[in-house]
Amino acid sequence: MKLITAIIKPYKLDDVRDALGELGIQGMTVTEVKGFGRQKGHTELYRGAEYVVDFQPKLKLEVAVAADRVEDIVEAIRNAANTGKIGDGKIFVSPLEDAVRIRTGERGPEAL
Amino acid sequence: MKLITAIIKPYKLDDVRDALGELGIQGMTVTEVKGFGRQKGHTELYRGAEYVVDFQPKLKLEVAVAADRVEDIVEAIRNAANTGKIGDGKIFVSPLEDAVRIRTGERGPEAL
Amino acid sequence: MKLITAIIKPYKLDDVRDALGELGIQGMTVTEVKGFGRQKGHTELYRGAEYVVDFQPKLKLEVAVAADRVEDIVEAIRNAANTGKIGDGKIFVSPLEDAVRIRTGERGPEAL
Amino acid sequence: MKRLIALLLLSTPALALAQAENGPNGADTAWIMTATALVLFMTLPGLALFYGGLVRSKNVLSVLMQCFTIAGAVSVVWFLFGYSLAFGGNGAWIGDFSKLMLVGVGHDTLNGTIPESLFMMFQMTFAIITPALIVGGFAERMKFSAMLAFSLIWLVVVYAPVTHWVWGGGWLQEMGLYDFAGGTVVHITAGVAALVAAMVLGPRKGFGSSALMPHNMTMTVAGAGMLWVGWFGFNGGSALAADGYASMAILVTHLSAAMGTLTWLTIEWIRYGKPSMLGAATGMVAGLGTITPASGFVGPGGAVVIGLLAGIVCFSATNFLKKVLKIDDSLDVFPVHGVGGMLGTLLAGVFSATTLGVFSGYGFAEGIGSMAGQLKVQAIGVIATLVFTAVATWIILKLLDAVIGLRVSDEEETQGLDLSQHEERGYDL
Amino acid sequence: MKRLIALLLLSTPALALAQAENGPNGADTAWIMTATALVLFMTLPGLALFYGGLVRSKNVLSVLMQCFTIAGAVSVVWFLFGYSLAFGGNGAWIGDFSKLMLVGVGHDTLNGTIPESLFMMFQMTFAIITPALIVGGFAERMKFSAMLAFSLIWLVVVYAPVTHWVWGGGWLQEMGLYDFAGGTVVHITAGVAALVAAMVLGPRKGFGSSALMPHNMTMTVAGAGMLWVGWFGFNGGSALAADGYASMAILVTHLSAAMGTLTWLTIEWIRYGKPSMLGAATGMVAGLGTITPASGFVGPGGAVVIGLLAGIVCFSATNFLKKVLKIDDSLDVFPVHGVGGMLGTLLAGVFSATTLGVFSGYGFAEGIGSMAGQLKVQAIGVIATLVFTAVATWIILKLLDAVIGLRVSDEEETQGLDLSQHEERGYDL
Amino acid sequence: MKRLIALLLLSTPALALAQAENGPNGADTAWIMTATALVLFMTLPGLALFYGGLVRSKNVLSVLMQCFTIAGAVSVVWFLFGYSLAFGGNGAWIGDFSKLMLVGVGHDTLNGTIPESLFMMFQMTFAIITPALIVGGFAERMKFSAMLAFSLIWLVVVYAPVTHWVWGGGWLQEMGLYDFAGGTVVHITAGVAALVAAMVLGPRKGFGSSALMPHNMTMTVAGAGMLWVGWFGFNGGSALAADGYASMAILVTHLSAAMGTLTWLTIEWIRYGKPSMLGAATGMVAGLGTITPASGFVGPGGAVVIGLLAGIVCFSATNFLKKVLKIDDSLDVFPVHGVGGMLGTLLAGVFSATTLGVFSGYGFAEGIGSMAGQLKVQAIGVIATLVFTAVATWIILKLLDAVIGLRVSDEEETQGLDLSQHEERGYDL
Ligand SMILES: Nc1ncnc2c1ncn2[C@@H]1O[C@H](COP(=O)(O)OP(=O)(O)O)[C@@H](O)[C@H]1O
Ligand SMILES: Nc1ncnc2c1ncn2[C@@H]1O[C@H](COP(=O)(O)OP(=O)(O)O)[C@@H](O)[C@H]1O
Ligand SMILES: Nc1ncnc2c1ncn2[C@@H]1O[C@H](COP(=O)(O)OP(=O)(O)O)[C@@H](O)[C@H]1O
């Protein structure tokens, strides 16, 4: 199994979920994160004091999948999240050794 | 070493922590996340406009542990977080190559 | 590639980012987390009812890097985040099999 | 308006003058200063919070900013010439420039029994809240510059004349229109303008497909409570005196708000299985808006019926607009204020009747002998205000769109108005 | 209540009538309209925010909704027959139906020097806040339907009679009970009812074992500030006139609040090493609740002592209830309002004495010659109110529990009342 | 202050007495009770929220707590001897102990046409807000104990004497200083003290290098709205009567706030490309602070100019302090209130002139024949207040620093004052 982690622009969440849904993936876990990268932030002024807000709000999606589905899924996320603009984000793939469904105790790909 | 990641129902945190405490595990990192899965959300109505809130609030626990403790710990989390109802969550196990305690510079299992 | 995950004290973020910047690392993803560990929380009293707040607010930094840069970067984070006090946090290193830049489709270390 | 009543009751100018010559009344002055503070409080922070909580987090400051800026800009324009256009002279259609910059108004210049400076201030708070109400129609997508230009032009072109018609001695007042505290002047004009703005600007991105949820209902409820309390000044102050008329106006206002609250939440409870906080608060506003034109003319029994009808009718209108017409009046200004204002103006013609037993009011306008007669005047008032406001608002917006553009870019809308228009964020918790 | 004072001072009905025949007083009317707005403001949004901030995030809307719905429902019932039960007729125990739906009350019907519509409204705001205060006792676990049924039945069965006893010409008033603005009528009844409700419903899940922390102290502080300000209307308005009695009532109210604040935070500082914001705000409410019955009868010196004692006694009571009795009166209504109300009612009998030097007040009730005499009446008032409220509340709750059930299911409680009762969430930041 | 006007207009004591002997005025009493509530509302929760939103999340409760505790502690000290020091006796420099604990003040003791208990309460709300304003200067770094000690000592050593000079019959009042509602007494003293405190304590950790951003602008805006509304009581109440002077004071206050708002946001719009909500709110406060000393003496035309100048001057001062002097007056108390107070006190000497056409006011002080003459008195008032406050504040702080220490430790500052001083957190959402 693999864990696919995608950092995307927040307003792309619905598109990505739809794309994954079409591939039969329904489970995922989403976290609100602050992204630092090439995409620059902005400067806010409060009564003349400048505050550089250099992070961008992003969403981190984590999807555990069977190893053989990785390419399809990466591709689907990429298509759905792509706007062609800087800051579109990243997809990371990392190994996953085991998965357990807490409710039933099932393990491995069945647990997903 | 392994990294154990558990997605659980928020109100189960105390139970899980107690269970881990009994195994001598005291360190962990917890994140508030939004879970999408089989457990469905609900519909909210604001002045007749329906909003489907399709995520569930979940907590993500991350615990780095020595490789030989994985089974015990997975079992303990499962028992503590289990309600038998849909949406109880998942436990993932992934490889961890190194760990460092920032304060002392200790590395490997000692750093945990 | 490797994924370096650091749990640090929130007010150390700027120092760590500066240190990483000097190593040419500019991208990273930051999450607000609750840390449980050796560092103890505090007790709050609300009209005589005691509430033990036993977590500490921490930040989790995730940085994907080429494998050969791991040591430098771990060292840089450690130096920047170190205060010598309990609760300084941890650095974890885990394997990363692939990375994709959503905007361009680049893969591997180029995508970072 | 008590002034109106006075005009109607004391039909000879001589008598009216006599009253004025009685000199200032400290109690009336004390109450109207209080009422003025209460009506300003309705906008700042009341309405600002009520509206602010209903938009998404990324737009909350833009809404607060719009309410604040309107308060500032309208006040200055009102002082310069707005007040004069509304209350100067005796024209049928519009005032004159005789009260420009309050020329000649000193400490002891009176309007009835209160200082004219106070009467002007009290009216100013109405002139502030009316364009601020419209903000709800175009929230989350209008450019700040366009919003400001629109609000000021609209104040002069729509609000000032309608105020003159109804309260400044214009044709509707002459005809005997009953609008105690602003069913036509405030609520119909604001509601219709919001609807037209919503249509001209088009819906927000994602309207109908994704969640455009309130980001902070506690803020909305805080604002709702302030509106309820502030409305005592709005309607009670419109008596322009500290007397039984003012007290009764407050009582009927309160009862209508209470019934509106209960009605809306009961409908939700029956239809959806659960009553909601937002439903309760919206019903309350509907009850308040609807009783407003009637508040000086009806009794408590009538007020309860008015509140009940406000809940039913405004609830239906909200659903109709959103689900059938699919117009994105972001914060439902038209179905709540516009429809409520129309309903209330008509019902003022019904429940002012003295022959309804426990639902009786305090009589029709001078010279009007029957409910049919009063209702006809009320209907004319409603239709004239509606049509004039719709046409004028549409023209102003179309012109402004051509000249400076009304709507922010897609990207700015996605980013949120707080950052794109003001480079600020609401929260950094 | 000024009415009370009037009754006591002008012991012959003829004289009282004479005063009424003096006609309306604009200044009194202006002030009581203001006071009415202030007391409504105490509940909406004041108390709603104060309470709302103290519960967990998942229950915040349920608390706001309870306060709002109570405001709506109580107002309608008060208009229909509640007011008549409290203030109609001259019975010793309960009013009559002579003022049903305010029959016969017009613009110029007076109560003393103010319009009766206003007197009824002012009293209505008291009738609203009293059941709203009880919400704190059963917060975070009661069904919305049960809450609504309970509040209305309680209003009729407990609040209306006690009000009649104390302010409507009933037996306690006849006896000379000093309760200026509601120590017995409002605070003891609400506090005792909250305690009984907390016991009948049982503690919240997790009480004593896990953290049931306030979710938004800034909201609570905002509400606390509104309570402080609004209380000027509560106590100052109870003079029913704009005069030196009203002013003095405001002054003593303020001083007691100030001392309550300082006392509570000082105790915390000494005992726990740090003073807390919630402690300061709670001490303030304790000071306000405690001075309430005494506020028309004591001087500023007495008020400072009352505030001091309020802080000490209510602090101890809070700890005792939570730590020793382990009763989950969620927001400490009984130890703060109930105990404060009892303490204040008794202290009204002490500090109204004219012989205490700088701590003197303005004299005992007509016909009562000694502190012992006044204290006896005060004690009777306290005990009667306490016992009657406890028994009646217990019966109402037990009946309701049998018929519709009081408490939400475990699962609903875990999920939170906002979603389970109202399908809404407080925040989506 | 109306008292001042009365003293000036009725130059013979006999006449002044005569007016007092006219007995109490219900309307004036009603209005001043309302105004007192409004001014308390400015501090609690107004200013507390305004300031609270501007600090970081970890310090929000400390700011609320400081405002609350000051309200409590100042009230008690004011009652004990503060009021007597400010308003007792006829000394040029300081009052006496004749009104200690309000000895001899009963229900019918008057001050002018209102009860003395009310006059004392109204003044008390000013005594509360002034040290509360200073909180903004040392926010986010001062120890709670030091804050409390400082506020009380400062009240006695600085506030009471200056109040006596200007309103209590002292030397500045004798000289004819025009300070209607507290340009010198409130705003200059608070602004200067905040500046001195900011300098003595030193900047917050991270000032100049990292982001010390407002954590909740919606809270700040809510507070700003309350300040605007409450200020009607502050300035309008200072007429101490419900008459044309009070009304006009409210009108000019409102217009200056409106212009301040528009001016500040326009400058930002031009300079930075975007107008900000915080800018609008700050401009509003600048407009309000600046008109305060002038509010009883100038006309609406003058008020518009004063608001305009307030926006320009206070904006520049804020930038100068922060960017050039690099002083960390955390919430900009000096540039907004201090500078605004000085500017307004001087402009009161300009726009009170009766010869400025549409910008005319209502005349100079009795015995002063020219603008130069009035301006000289105003300048003396400004300088005397500034110098005295600066020196006295510096000494108090240095002494306190030596005795108990002013500033929390580095670690406590990093952790935040909420936890380190009060063991509480603002939010647990
Ligand atoms: N090396 C990295 N490790 C982890 N996250 C990264 C890394 N680089 C970028 N990110 C995340 O990806 C987001 C987008 O990156 P950015 O450089 O702004 O644009 P792009 O995705 O177009 O290259 C960042 O905001 C950050 O959250
Ligand atoms: N494939 C997945 N990858 C990551 N997280 C998942 C995945 N599937 C489910 N989850 C997480 O687990 C939670 C519970 O899953 P769900 O399907 O609702 O019920 P169950 O755990 O009973 O199978 C989800 O809310 C989500 O956070
Ligand atoms: N085994 C673990 N797995 C994951 N995170 C951990 C683990 N142990 C500690 N942490 C994280 O590291 C933080 C610091 O740990 P702590 O034991 O308090 O101090 P130190 O870092 O000095 O050892 C914790 O707050 C927690 O977020």
mmCIF file of N, CA and C and ligand atoms in Angstrom, chain A residues 27-29 62-64 101 103 112, chain B residues 7 34-39 56 58 85-90 92, ligand 2:
data_model
loop_
_atom_site.group_PDB
_atom_site.id
_atom_site.type_symbol
_atom_site.label_atom_id
_atom_site.label_comp_id
_atom_site.label_asym_id
_atom_site.label_seq_id
_atom_site.Cartn_x
_atom_site.Cartn_y
_atom_site.Cartn_z
ATOM 1 N N GLY A 27 -12.505 7.342 0.703
ATOM 2 C CA GLY A 27 -11.976 7.741 1.989
ATOM 3 C C GLY A 27 -10.770 8.640 1.834
ATOM 4 N N MET A 28 -10.691 9.633 2.650
ATOM 5 C CA MET A 28 -9.484 10.454 2.687
ATOM 6 C C MET A 28 -9.538 11.319 3.934
ATOM 7 N N THR A 29 -8.384 11.862 4.261
ATOM 8 C CA THR A 29 -8.298 12.702 5.444
ATOM 9 C C THR A 29 -7.692 14.032 5.029
ATOM 10 N N GLU A 62 -4.686 13.303 2.520
ATOM 11 C CA GLU A 62 -3.974 12.045 2.665
ATOM 12 C C GLU A 62 -4.905 10.914 2.251
ATOM 13 N N VAL A 63 -4.430 10.095 1.319
ATOM 14 C CA VAL A 63 -5.226 8.969 0.835
ATOM 15 C C VAL A 63 -4.362 7.724 0.847
ATOM 16 N N ALA A 64 -4.793 6.755 1.585
ATOM 17 C CA ALA A 64 -4.088 5.466 1.585
ATOM 18 C C ALA A 64 -4.695 4.612 0.485
ATOM 19 N N ARG A 101 -8.617 -1.240 9.945
ATOM 20 C CA ARG A 101 -9.890 -0.558 10.150
ATOM 21 C C ARG A 101 -10.267 -0.761 11.610
ATOM 22 N N ARG A 103 -12.905 -0.264 13.374
ATOM 23 C CA ARG A 103 -14.199 -0.870 13.676
ATOM 24 C C ARG A 103 -14.172 -2.393 13.600
ATOM 25 N N LEU A 112 -9.059 -0.220 3.775
ATOM 26 C CA LEU A 112 -9.166 1.152 3.239
ATOM 27 C C LEU A 112 -10.599 1.519 2.852
ATOM 28 N N ILE B 7 -6.442 7.580 12.770
ATOM 29 C CA ILE B 7 -7.532 8.550 12.594
ATOM 30 C C ILE B 7 -8.660 8.060 13.491
ATOM 31 N N LYS B 34 -10.268 16.708 8.963
ATOM 32 C CA LYS B 34 -11.607 16.424 8.451
ATOM 33 C C LYS B 34 -11.559 15.087 7.737
ATOM 34 N N GLY B 35 -12.434 14.193 8.135
ATOM 35 C CA GLY B 35 -12.416 12.866 7.540
ATOM 36 C C GLY B 35 -13.539 12.676 6.534
ATOM 37 N N PHE B 36 -13.166 12.133 5.387
ATOM 38 C CA PHE B 36 -14.179 11.724 4.411
ATOM 39 C C PHE B 36 -14.143 10.211 4.332
ATOM 40 N N GLY B 37 -15.281 9.578 4.324
ATOM 41 C CA GLY B 37 -15.262 8.122 4.271
ATOM 42 C C GLY B 37 -16.660 7.564 4.137
ATOM 43 N N ARG B 38 -16.817 6.349 4.619
ATOM 44 C CA ARG B 38 -18.128 5.723 4.517
ATOM 45 C C ARG B 38 -19.145 6.431 5.396
ATOM 46 N N GLN B 39 -18.679 6.874 6.559
ATOM 47 C CA GLN B 39 -19.583 7.586 7.463
ATOM 48 C C GLN B 39 -20.006 8.900 6.800
ATOM 49 N N GLN B 56 -16.442 14.514 8.452
ATOM 50 C CA GLN B 56 -16.610 14.297 9.881
ATOM 51 C C GLN B 56 -15.383 14.823 10.599
ATOM 52 N N LYS B 58 -12.404 14.582 12.816
ATOM 53 C CA LYS B 58 -11.629 13.453 13.350
ATOM 54 C C LYS B 58 -10.350 13.995 13.949
ATOM 55 N N LYS B 85 -19.084 1.297 15.544
ATOM 56 C CA LYS B 85 -19.918 2.052 14.608
ATOM 57 C C LYS B 85 -19.088 2.531 13.432
ATOM 58 N N ILE B 86 -19.728 2.713 12.328
ATOM 59 C CA ILE B 86 -19.047 3.196 11.140
ATOM 60 C C ILE B 86 -18.365 4.534 11.452
ATOM 61 N N GLY B 87 -17.203 4.739 10.863
ATOM 62 C CA GLY B 87 -16.492 5.984 11.091
ATOM 63 C C GLY B 87 -15.512 5.917 12.241
ATOM 64 N N ASP B 88 -15.286 4.729 12.772
ATOM 65 C CA ASP B 88 -14.345 4.609 13.888
ATOM 66 C C ASP B 88 -12.929 4.985 13.494
ATOM 67 N N GLY B 89 -12.621 4.840 12.195
ATOM 68 C CA GLY B 89 -11.321 5.314 11.735
ATOM 69 C C GLY B 89 -10.349 4.217 11.361
ATOM 70 N N LYS B 90 -9.114 4.650 11.135
ATOM 71 C CA LYS B 90 -8.086 3.768 10.596
ATOM 72 C C LYS B 90 -6.809 3.890 11.408
ATOM 73 N N PHE B 92 -2.712 3.467 10.425
ATOM 74 C CA PHE B 92 -1.724 3.224 9.380
ATOM 75 C C PHE B 92 -0.345 3.035 10.008
HETATM 76 N N1 LIG G 2 -8.219 5.639 2.072
HETATM 77 C C1 LIG G 2 -8.134 6.457 3.115
HETATM 78 N N2 LIG G 2 -7.017 7.197 3.270
HETATM 79 C C2 LIG G 2 -6.907 8.029 4.323
HETATM 80 N N3 LIG G 2 -7.840 8.164 5.254
HETATM 81 C C3 LIG G 2 -8.983 7.456 5.159
HETATM 82 C C4 LIG G 2 -9.171 6.571 4.095
HETATM 83 N N4 LIG G 2 -10.391 6.015 4.241
HETATM 84 C C5 LIG G 2 -10.918 6.518 5.363
HETATM 85 N N5 LIG G 2 -10.068 7.381 5.919
HETATM 86 C C6 LIG G 2 -10.270 8.115 7.175
HETATM 87 O O1 LIG G 2 -10.912 7.270 8.095
HETATM 88 C C7 LIG G 2 -12.120 7.849 8.565
HETATM 89 C C8 LIG G 2 -13.161 6.792 8.811
HETATM 90 O O2 LIG G 2 -13.486 6.116 7.622
HETATM 91 P P1 LIG G 2 -14.954 5.640 7.293
HETATM 92 O O3 LIG G 2 -14.924 5.069 5.910
HETATM 93 O O4 LIG G 2 -15.910 6.746 7.522
HETATM 94 O O5 LIG G 2 -15.351 4.535 8.352
HETATM 95 P P2 LIG G 2 -14.588 3.234 8.869
HETATM 96 O O6 LIG G 2 -13.380 3.694 9.601
HETATM 97 O O7 LIG G 2 -15.593 2.626 9.773
HETATM 98 O O8 LIG G 2 -14.240 2.425 7.671
HETATM 99 C C9 LIG G 2 -12.488 8.833 7.502
HETATM 100 O O9 LIG G 2 -13.278 9.884 8.048
HETATM 101 C C10 LIG G 2 -11.157 9.310 7.014
HETATM 102 O O10 LIG G 2 -10.638 10.318 7.848
#
